[in-house]
mmCIF file of C-alpha atoms in Angstrom:
data_model
loop_
_atom_site.group_PDB
_atom_site.id
_atom_site.type_symbol
_atom_site.label_atom_id
_atom_site.label_comp_id
_atom_site.label_asym_id
_atom_site.label_seq_id
_atom_site.Cartn_x
_atom_site.Cartn_y
_atom_site.Cartn_z
ATOM 1 C CA ARG C 1 -0.092 -0.024 0.053
ATOM 2 C CA ALA C 2 2.498 2.534 1.036
ATOM 3 C CA LEU C 3 4.557 1.746 -2.428
ATOM 4 C CA SER C 4 1.407 2.553 -4.570
ATOM 5 C CA LEU C 5 0.915 5.763 -2.224
ATOM 6 C CA TYR C 6 4.558 6.839 -2.983
ATOM 7 C CA ARG C 7 3.627 6.302 -6.654
ATOM 8 C CA VAL C 8 0.603 8.286 -6.840
ATOM 9 C CA LEU C 9 2.203 11.093 -5.010
ATOM 10 C CA GLY C 10 5.163 10.956 -7.358
ATOM 11 C CA ASN C 11 7.649 10.690 -4.360
ATOM 12 C CA ARG C 12 10.520 8.566 -6.517
ATOM 13 C CA VAL C 13 12.751 8.711 -3.535
ATOM 14 C CA GLY C 14 9.898 7.162 -0.925
ATOM 15 C CA GLU C 15 9.250 4.625 -3.860
ATOM 16 C CA ALA C 16 12.929 3.575 -3.991
ATOM 17 C CA LYS C 17 13.317 3.529 -0.613
ATOM 18 C CA MET C 18 10.404 1.175 0.007
ATOM 19 C CA LEU C 19 11.412 -1.405 -3.147
ATOM 20 C CA SER C 20 14.445 -1.592 -1.249
ATOM 21 C CA GLY C 21 12.690 -2.454 1.770
ATOM 22 C CA LEU C 22 10.437 -4.781 -0.269
ATOM 23 C CA ALA C 23 13.703 -6.506 -1.405
ATOM 24 C CA GLN C 24 15.189 -7.250 1.907
ATOM 25 C CA VAL C 25 11.762 -8.860 3.169
ATOM 26 C CA ALA C 26 11.185 -10.753 -0.045
ATOM 27 C CA SER C 27 15.026 -11.909 0.209
ATOM 28 C CA ALA C 28 14.455 -12.849 3.858
ATOM 29 C CA SER C 29 11.344 -14.845 2.773
ATOM 30 C CA GLY C 30 13.428 -16.874 0.372
ATOM 31 C CA GLN C 31 12.004 -15.106 -2.757
ATOM 32 C CA ARG C 32 15.539 -13.675 -4.281
ATOM 33 C CA ARG C 33 13.952 -13.304 -7.873
ATOM 34 C CA GLU C 34 11.776 -10.872 -6.835
ATOM 35 C CA ALA C 35 14.144 -9.308 -4.463
ATOM 36 C CA MET C 36 16.159 -8.869 -7.374
ATOM 37 C CA GLU C 37 13.726 -7.460 -9.636
ATOM 38 C CA HIS C 38 12.833 -4.788 -6.561
ATOM 39 C CA LEU C 39 16.451 -3.842 -6.378
ATOM 40 C CA GLU C 40 16.818 -3.322 -9.912
ATOM 41 C CA HIS C 41 13.786 -1.255 -10.253
ATOM 42 C CA ALA C 42 15.084 0.726 -7.055
ATOM 43 C CA ARG C 43 18.533 1.071 -8.925
ATOM 44 C CA LEU C 44 16.647 2.301 -12.370
ATOM 45 C CA LEU C 45 14.712 4.837 -10.164
ATOM 46 C CA ALA C 46 17.449 6.140 -8.028
ATOM 47 C CA GLY C 47 19.521 6.608 -11.252
ATOM 48 C CA ARG C 48 16.794 8.896 -13.113
ATOM 49 C CA MET C 49 16.665 10.853 -9.899
ATOM 50 C CA GLY C 50 20.672 11.093 -9.698
ATOM 51 C CA ASP C 51 20.278 9.785 -6.275
ATOM 52 C CA VAL C 52 23.833 8.016 -6.343
ATOM 53 C CA ASP C 53 23.587 6.667 -2.733
ATOM 54 C CA SER C 54 20.396 4.768 -3.100
ATOM 55 C CA GLN C 55 21.953 3.322 -6.648
ATOM 56 C CA ALA C 56 24.825 2.094 -5.237
ATOM 57 C CA ILE C 57 22.722 0.610 -1.956
ATOM 58 C CA ALA C 58 20.388 -1.166 -4.622
ATOM 59 C CA LEU C 59 23.792 -2.528 -6.110
ATOM 60 C CA CYS C 60 25.235 -3.795 -3.015
ATOM 61 C CA GLY C 61 22.104 -5.493 -2.250
ATOM 62 C CA LYS C 62 22.032 -7.337 -5.604
ATOM 63 C CA ALA C 63 25.578 -8.233 -5.183
ATOM 64 C CA LEU C 64 24.830 -9.656 -1.680
ATOM 65 C CA LEU C 65 21.884 -11.870 -3.353
ATOM 66 C CA LEU C 66 24.081 -12.802 -6.114
ATOM 67 C CA SER C 67 26.805 -14.017 -3.638
ATOM 68 C CA GLU C 68 24.352 -15.876 -1.710
ATOM 69 C CA LEU C 69 23.407 -17.949 -4.959
ATOM 70 C CA ASP C 70 27.270 -18.502 -5.372
ATOM 71 C CA GLN C 71 27.103 -16.255 -8.582
ATOM 72 C CA ASN C 72 30.599 -14.148 -6.973
ATOM 73 C CA ASP C 73 31.579 -13.355 -10.814
ATOM 74 C CA LEU C 74 28.376 -11.559 -11.407
ATOM 75 C CA ALA C 75 28.265 -10.161 -7.579
ATOM 76 C CA THR C 76 31.513 -8.611 -8.357
ATOM 77 C CA VAL C 77 30.309 -6.646 -11.213
ATOM 78 C CA GLU C 78 27.572 -5.422 -9.057
ATOM 79 C CA TRP C 79 30.345 -4.284 -6.181
ATOM 80 C CA THR C 80 32.371 -2.869 -8.958
ATOM 81 C CA GLN C 81 29.465 -0.574 -10.342
ATOM 82 C CA ALA C 82 28.763 0.697 -6.901
ATOM 83 C CA VAL C 83 32.290 1.642 -6.192
ATOM 84 C CA ARG C 84 32.471 3.308 -9.645
ATOM 85 C CA LEU C 85 29.694 5.392 -8.952
ATOM 86 C CA ALA C 86 31.165 6.366 -5.365
ATOM 87 C CA VAL C 87 34.301 7.469 -7.157
ATOM 88 C CA GLU C 88 32.853 8.941 -9.997
ATOM 89 C CA PHE C 89 30.715 11.173 -7.788
ATOM 90 C CA ASP C 90 33.187 11.904 -5.355
ATOM 91 C CA LYS C 91 31.788 9.983 -2.238
ATOM 92 C CA PRO C 92 34.401 8.761 -0.249
ATOM 93 C CA GLU C 93 32.082 7.585 2.597
ATOM 94 C CA LEU C 94 29.824 5.777 0.180
ATOM 95 C CA GLU C 95 32.871 4.187 -1.173
ATOM 96 C CA SER C 96 33.926 3.250 2.248
ATOM 97 C CA GLU C 97 30.358 1.753 3.295
ATOM 98 C CA VAL C 98 30.422 -0.527 -0.169
ATOM 99 C CA ARG C 99 33.915 -1.760 0.564
ATOM 100 C CA MET C 100 33.194 -2.323 4.088
ATOM 101 C CA GLN C 101 30.073 -4.386 3.203
ATOM 102 C CA ARG C 102 31.993 -6.417 0.612
ATOM 103 C CA GLY C 103 35.111 -6.819 3.076
ATOM 104 C CA PHE C 104 32.612 -8.112 5.692
ATOM 105 C CA LEU C 105 31.127 -10.637 3.386
ATOM 106 C CA LEU C 106 34.318 -11.878 1.712
ATOM 107 C CA HIS C 107 35.602 -12.336 5.480
ATOM 108 C CA GLN C 108 32.467 -14.410 6.493
ATOM 109 C CA ARG C 109 33.140 -16.517 3.307
ATOM 110 C CA GLY C 110 36.886 -17.016 4.172
ATOM 111 C CA GLU C 111 38.316 -15.203 1.461
ATOM 112 C CA LEU C 112 41.038 -13.306 3.966
ATOM 113 C CA GLU C 113 43.419 -11.564 1.899
ATOM 114 C CA VAL C 114 40.641 -9.881 -0.477
ATOM 115 C CA ALA C 115 38.504 -9.189 2.552
ATOM 116 C CA ALA C 116 41.678 -7.349 3.919
ATOM 117 C CA LEU C 117 42.549 -5.578 0.922
ATOM 118 C CA GLU C 118 38.608 -4.250 0.809
ATOM 119 C CA LEU C 119 38.543 -3.233 4.212
ATOM 120 C CA GLY C 120 41.950 -1.554 4.312
ATOM 121 C CA LYS C 121 40.329 0.479 1.317
ATOM 122 C CA ALA C 122 37.267 1.103 3.476
ATOM 123 C CA LEU C 123 39.254 2.780 6.126
ATOM 124 C CA VAL C 124 40.387 5.696 4.055
ATOM 125 C CA GLY C 125 36.745 7.124 4.048
ATOM 126 C CA ILE C 126 35.880 6.769 7.462
ATOM 127 C CA ALA C 127 36.377 9.296 10.200
ATOM 128 C CA VAL C 128 38.866 8.161 13.017
ATOM 129 C CA GLY C 129 36.895 7.171 16.050
ATOM 130 C CA ALA C 130 33.840 6.327 14.329
ATOM 131 C CA PRO C 131 32.085 3.112 15.315
ATOM 132 C CA LYS C 132 32.207 1.998 11.724
ATOM 133 C CA ARG C 133 36.186 2.296 11.539
ATOM 134 C CA ILE C 134 36.323 0.239 15.030
ATOM 135 C CA ARG C 135 34.123 -2.542 13.271
ATOM 136 C CA VAL C 136 36.257 -2.370 10.175
ATOM 137 C CA LEU C 137 39.454 -2.719 12.567
ATOM 138 C CA ALA C 138 38.094 -5.420 14.452
ATOM 139 C CA HIS C 139 37.278 -7.551 11.257
ATOM 140 C CA LEU C 140 40.915 -6.645 10.202
ATOM 141 C CA ALA C 141 42.108 -7.849 13.381
ATOM 142 C CA GLY C 142 40.512 -11.264 13.005
ATOM 143 C CA ILE C 143 41.752 -11.452 9.593
ATOM 144 C CA HIS C 144 45.179 -11.298 10.739
ATOM 145 C CA ALA C 145 44.731 -13.945 13.342
ATOM 146 C CA GLY C 146 43.304 -16.143 10.522
ATOM 147 C CA LEU C 147 46.087 -15.282 8.318
ATOM 148 C CA GLU C 148 48.801 -16.020 10.752
ATOM 149 C CA GLN C 149 50.191 -19.626 10.535
ATOM 150 C CA PRO C 150 51.954 -20.963 13.256
ATOM 151 C CA GLU C 151 55.489 -22.144 12.350
ATOM 152 C CA GLU C 152 56.255 -25.783 12.480
ATOM 153 C CA ALA C 153 59.126 -26.990 14.846
#
């Protein structure tokens, strides 16, 4: 109902955000195809409005869904597009957010070296002392511990 109300009112920002929310609900209930359609529609709407942040968030959502489906090559394309948008429009905080999300995902999947690279790049746009920075550093510490290999006697 809210989605149709946003459409009637011509509130494209609200519509795009509602579509992203519906995508999360659809994904959580196992309806990945529907979630992907909502995210693509949200991305297109955000692009038409010039809302780079919402566009990048939709791309990240698509990348996460594709990763869950083990379509990692396609997920990488979505991540790369999100980073390119942030760089193109000079949005270092957005770039850091995208890299942070990807780094956390890679860390969970055990791809420690690539995760460390992404999280290191994410640190660049996060203010010193910010809670996000502390989360990134904690993940990097965990990755470092996972990469250390005990020497054999």
